[in-house]
Short mmCIF file of C-alpha atoms in Angstrom, two decimals:
data_model
loop_
_atom_site.label_atom_id
_atom_site.label_comp_id
_atom_site.label_asym_id
_atom_site.label_seq_id
_atom_site.Cartn_x
_atom_site.Cartn_y
_atom_site.Cartn_z
CA MET A 1 0.00 0.00 0.00
CA ILE A 2 1.34 3.42 -1.02
CA ARG A 3 0.42 6.04 1.55
CA VAL A 4 -0.07 9.44 -0.14
CA LEU A 5 -0.34 12.93 1.32
CA ILE A 6 -1.71 15.67 -0.97
CA ALA A 7 -0.55 19.26 -0.47
CA ASP A 8 -2.24 22.06 -2.44
CA ASP A 9 -3.74 25.38 -1.38
CA GLN A 10 -6.82 24.89 -3.58
CA PRO A 11 -9.44 22.59 -2.01
CA LEU A 12 -10.88 21.68 -5.39
CA VAL A 13 -7.47 20.55 -6.65
CA ARG A 14 -6.89 18.51 -3.51
CA ARG A 15 -10.25 16.83 -3.88
CA GLY A 16 -9.64 16.11 -7.55
CA LEU A 17 -6.25 14.53 -6.87
CA SER A 18 -7.74 12.47 -4.06
CA LEU A 19 -10.56 11.22 -6.29
CA ILE A 20 -8.01 10.21 -8.93
CA LEU A 21 -5.76 8.32 -6.52
CA ALA A 22 -8.16 6.82 -3.98
CA PRO A 23 -9.84 4.19 -6.21
CA HIS A 24 -6.56 2.36 -6.86
CA PRO A 25 -6.22 -0.62 -4.53
CA ASP A 26 -2.48 -0.06 -3.97
CA VAL A 27 -2.90 3.60 -2.96
CA GLU A 28 -4.26 5.14 0.23
CA VAL A 29 -4.73 8.90 0.54
CA VAL A 30 -3.89 9.47 4.20
CA GLY A 31 -4.28 13.24 4.38
CA GLU A 32 -4.59 16.62 2.70
CA ALA A 33 -2.70 19.83 3.48
CA GLY A 34 -3.49 23.39 2.44
CA ASP A 35 0.05 24.77 2.67
CA GLY A 36 3.64 23.63 2.95
CA ALA A 37 3.89 23.99 6.72
CA GLU A 38 0.83 21.83 7.22
CA ALA A 39 2.25 19.30 4.74
CA VAL A 40 5.48 18.99 6.75
CA ALA A 41 3.57 18.64 10.02
CA LEU A 42 1.19 16.02 8.62
CA ALA A 43 4.05 14.08 7.04
CA ARG A 44 5.70 13.79 10.45
CA ASP A 45 2.45 12.48 11.96
CA LEU A 46 1.09 10.34 9.12
CA HIS A 47 4.33 8.94 7.63
CA PRO A 48 3.25 9.03 3.96
CA ASP A 49 5.36 7.26 1.35
CA VAL A 50 4.67 9.95 -1.26
CA VAL A 51 3.78 13.62 -0.88
CA VAL A 52 2.13 15.15 -3.94
CA MET A 53 3.28 18.73 -3.45
CA ASP A 54 2.13 21.89 -5.17
CA ILE A 55 5.05 24.27 -5.76
CA ARG A 56 3.27 27.55 -5.03
CA MET A 57 1.47 27.62 -1.68
CA PRO A 58 1.06 30.13 1.17
CA VAL A 59 2.77 30.04 4.58
CA LEU A 60 5.52 27.69 3.35
CA ASP A 61 5.92 27.12 -0.38
CA GLY A 62 6.44 23.71 -1.93
CA VAL A 63 10.16 24.21 -2.46
CA ARG A 64 10.91 24.99 1.18
CA ALA A 65 8.51 22.28 2.35
CA THR A 66 10.31 19.78 0.12
CA ALA A 67 13.67 20.79 1.59
CA GLU A 68 12.33 20.34 5.12
CA LEU A 69 10.91 16.92 4.30
CA ALA A 70 14.12 15.82 2.57
CA SER A 71 15.99 16.66 5.76
CA ALA A 72 13.52 15.61 8.44
CA ARG A 73 11.67 12.77 6.74
CA PRO A 74 13.46 11.50 3.60
CA ALA A 75 11.26 8.40 3.52
CA SER A 76 8.38 10.66 2.41
CA ARG A 77 9.30 11.21 -1.23
CA VAL A 78 8.02 14.36 -2.90
CA LEU A 79 6.34 14.49 -6.30
CA ALA A 80 6.07 18.19 -7.16
CA LEU A 81 3.30 19.68 -9.27
CA SER A 82 3.53 22.85 -11.34
CA THR A 83 1.46 24.89 -13.75
CA PHE A 84 4.78 25.71 -15.50
CA ASP A 85 4.36 29.45 -15.06
CA MET A 86 7.48 29.58 -12.85
CA ASP A 87 9.94 27.02 -14.18
CA GLU A 88 12.70 28.06 -11.80
CA TYR A 89 10.55 26.91 -8.87
CA VAL A 90 10.45 23.42 -10.38
CA VAL A 91 14.23 23.33 -10.70
CA ALA A 92 14.51 24.56 -7.13
CA ALA A 93 12.21 21.75 -5.98
CA LEU A 94 14.47 19.17 -7.61
CA ARG A 95 17.47 20.72 -5.91
CA ALA A 96 15.59 20.63 -2.61
CA GLY A 97 15.10 16.89 -2.93
CA ALA A 98 11.92 16.25 -4.92
CA TYR A 99 11.93 12.96 -6.79
CA GLY A 100 10.27 14.58 -9.80
CA PHE A 101 7.54 16.86 -11.01
CA LEU A 102 4.52 16.85 -13.26
CA PRO A 103 2.36 19.50 -14.88
CA LYS A 104 -1.06 19.79 -13.29
CA ASP A 105 -2.78 18.90 -16.55
CA VAL A 106 -1.38 15.35 -16.71
CA SER A 107 -3.81 12.51 -17.22
CA PRO A 108 -5.02 10.45 -14.25
CA GLU A 109 -3.05 7.51 -15.63
CA GLU A 110 0.16 9.55 -15.71
CA LEU A 111 -0.38 10.76 -12.16
CA ILE A 112 -0.89 7.31 -10.67
CA ALA A 113 2.07 5.96 -12.64
CA ALA A 114 4.24 8.80 -11.31
CA VAL A 115 3.18 8.11 -7.71
CA ARG A 116 4.14 4.46 -8.11
CA THR A 117 7.45 5.39 -9.71
CA VAL A 118 8.36 7.84 -6.95
CA HIS A 119 7.38 5.25 -4.36
CA ALA A 120 9.86 2.88 -6.01
CA GLY A 121 12.59 5.47 -5.53
CA GLU A 122 12.95 6.55 -9.14
CA ALA A 123 12.67 9.96 -10.81
CA VAL A 124 9.58 10.65 -12.91
CA VAL A 125 10.70 13.66 -14.95
CA ALA A 126 10.52 13.11 -18.70
CA PRO A 127 14.03 13.86 -20.03
CA ARG A 128 13.01 16.14 -22.90
CA LEU A 129 10.57 18.06 -20.71
CA LEU A 130 13.21 18.42 -18.04
CA THR A 131 15.83 19.82 -20.41
CA ARG A 132 13.32 22.30 -21.83
CA LEU A 133 12.43 23.55 -18.36
CA ILE A 134 16.04 23.83 -17.28
CA SER A 135 16.91 25.67 -20.48
CA THR A 136 14.27 28.25 -19.59
CA TYR A 137 15.68 28.54 -16.08
CA VAL A 138 19.28 28.90 -17.28
CA ARG A 139 18.37 31.58 -19.83
CA ALA A 140 16.55 33.51 -17.09
CA THR A 141 19.74 33.56 -15.01
CA ALA A 142 22.18 33.98 -17.89
CA ARG A 143 23.42 37.31 -16.53
CA GLU A 144 24.89 35.62 -13.49
CA PRO A 145 28.58 34.57 -13.60
CA ARG A 146 28.94 31.03 -14.96
CA PRO A 147 31.88 28.73 -14.20
CA ALA A 148 33.97 27.45 -17.07
CA PRO A 149 32.89 23.97 -18.24
CA ALA A 150 34.79 21.32 -16.34
CA ALA A 151 34.19 17.61 -15.87
CA PRO A 152 34.13 16.41 -12.25
CA ALA A 153 37.29 14.62 -11.25
CA GLY A 154 37.14 10.90 -11.93
CA LEU A 155 34.62 10.86 -14.78
CA THR A 156 35.86 8.70 -17.64
CA PRO A 157 35.43 9.88 -21.26
CA ARG A 158 32.60 7.34 -21.71
CA GLU A 159 30.85 8.50 -18.54
CA LEU A 160 31.20 12.12 -19.65
CA GLU A 161 29.60 11.33 -23.01
CA ILE A 162 26.74 9.41 -21.35
CA TRP A 163 26.18 12.35 -18.98
CA ARG A 164 26.08 14.72 -21.96
CA LEU A 165 23.57 12.55 -23.84
CA LEU A 166 21.40 12.23 -20.73
CA ALA A 167 21.39 16.01 -20.31
CA THR A 168 20.37 16.60 -23.92
CA GLY A 169 17.26 14.44 -23.63
CA PHE A 170 18.24 10.84 -24.38
CA ASP A 171 16.70 8.02 -22.37
CA ASN A 172 18.65 4.83 -21.61
CA ALA A 173 17.62 3.14 -24.85
CA GLY A 174 18.55 6.22 -26.87
CA ILE A 175 21.97 6.45 -25.21
CA ALA A 176 22.57 2.75 -25.90
CA ALA A 177 21.66 3.17 -29.57
CA GLU A 178 23.79 6.32 -29.93
CA LEU A 179 26.88 4.67 -28.44
CA ASP A 180 26.21 1.14 -29.74
CA ILE A 181 26.22 -0.42 -26.28
CA SER A 182 23.63 -2.34 -24.28
CA VAL A 183 21.01 -0.72 -22.07
CA SER A 184 22.41 -2.61 -19.07
CA THR A 185 25.83 -1.11 -19.78
CA VAL A 186 24.25 2.36 -19.89
CA LYS A 187 22.63 1.73 -16.50
CA ASN A 188 25.95 0.64 -15.02
CA HIS A 189 27.69 3.75 -16.36
CA LEU A 190 24.90 5.99 -15.02
CA THR A 191 25.35 4.52 -11.55
CA GLY A 192 28.98 5.55 -11.74
CA VAL A 193 28.11 9.00 -13.10
CA PHE A 194 25.59 9.66 -10.33
CA GLY A 195 28.07 8.59 -7.68
CA LYS A 196 30.89 10.78 -9.01
CA LEU A 197 28.60 13.78 -9.45
CA GLY A 198 27.13 13.32 -5.98
CA VAL A 199 23.56 13.35 -7.33
CA ARG A 200 20.62 11.10 -6.57
CA ASP A 201 18.94 10.63 -9.94
CA ARG A 202 18.57 11.68 -13.58
CA ALA A 203 16.85 14.95 -12.74
CA GLN A 204 19.70 16.15 -10.54
CA ALA A 205 22.28 14.92 -13.08
CA VAL A 206 20.70 17.08 -15.79
CA ILE A 207 20.68 20.11 -13.51
CA ALA A 208 24.37 19.51 -12.77
CA ALA A 209 25.10 19.38 -16.51
CA TYR A 210 23.58 22.81 -17.08
CA GLU A 211 25.17 24.32 -13.98
CA SER A 212 28.62 22.98 -14.89
CA GLY A 213 28.40 24.35 -18.42
CA LEU A 214 28.57 20.87 -19.99
CA VAL A 215 25.31 21.67 -21.79
CA GLU A 216 24.43 25.22 -22.85
CA ALA A 217 20.79 26.36 -22.76
CA GLU A 218 21.12 28.06 -26.13
CA ARG A 219 21.85 24.75 -27.83
CA ARG A 220 18.48 23.40 -26.65
CA SER A 221 16.37 26.47 -27.47
CA ALA A 222 15.32 25.43 -30.98
#
């Protein structure tokens, strides 16, 4: 049973999400919160496996609530929701420890699949969608000083190329086809890449690629 807490400041949205999730026999909606502070408090009391977290809420926004949960209760994995009007908030949520994010107009099937994926400890961000969002974020902060591109110490040339392909939108099968290697080999290399970068998952690896200068936003703007 996947215990889910829903956090959104709009009662109608909370009710809609609950009605989508509740009928599934492997999901139990254990609570609803109207702001980030309430979400953190309820998570401590109710011990949910997944917190479906709106990014923009009063009192404590979804980003700061995610950071608090990642520190105080990492077993409650956050799936962030966004209307995409503030892409930098989504990136901030991933940095704070969210396991992924979805637009609020996803289908019910996509939502339940994402909850199950997050519960399994995997990221749910579609690679091409993620790179598009991060490109928007990077362009918005382009005036800030950027470090010169540099590969983290210890990355092999093959790991660096796999990291680059991941950051430009390739999934595991696409990387395997591009490099003429097996999918299992790609997975093994990604484990090494994540460890050397000090990141948890694909989402954070893509963010690291943009922040390091390995991938430039302008190259993905077309």
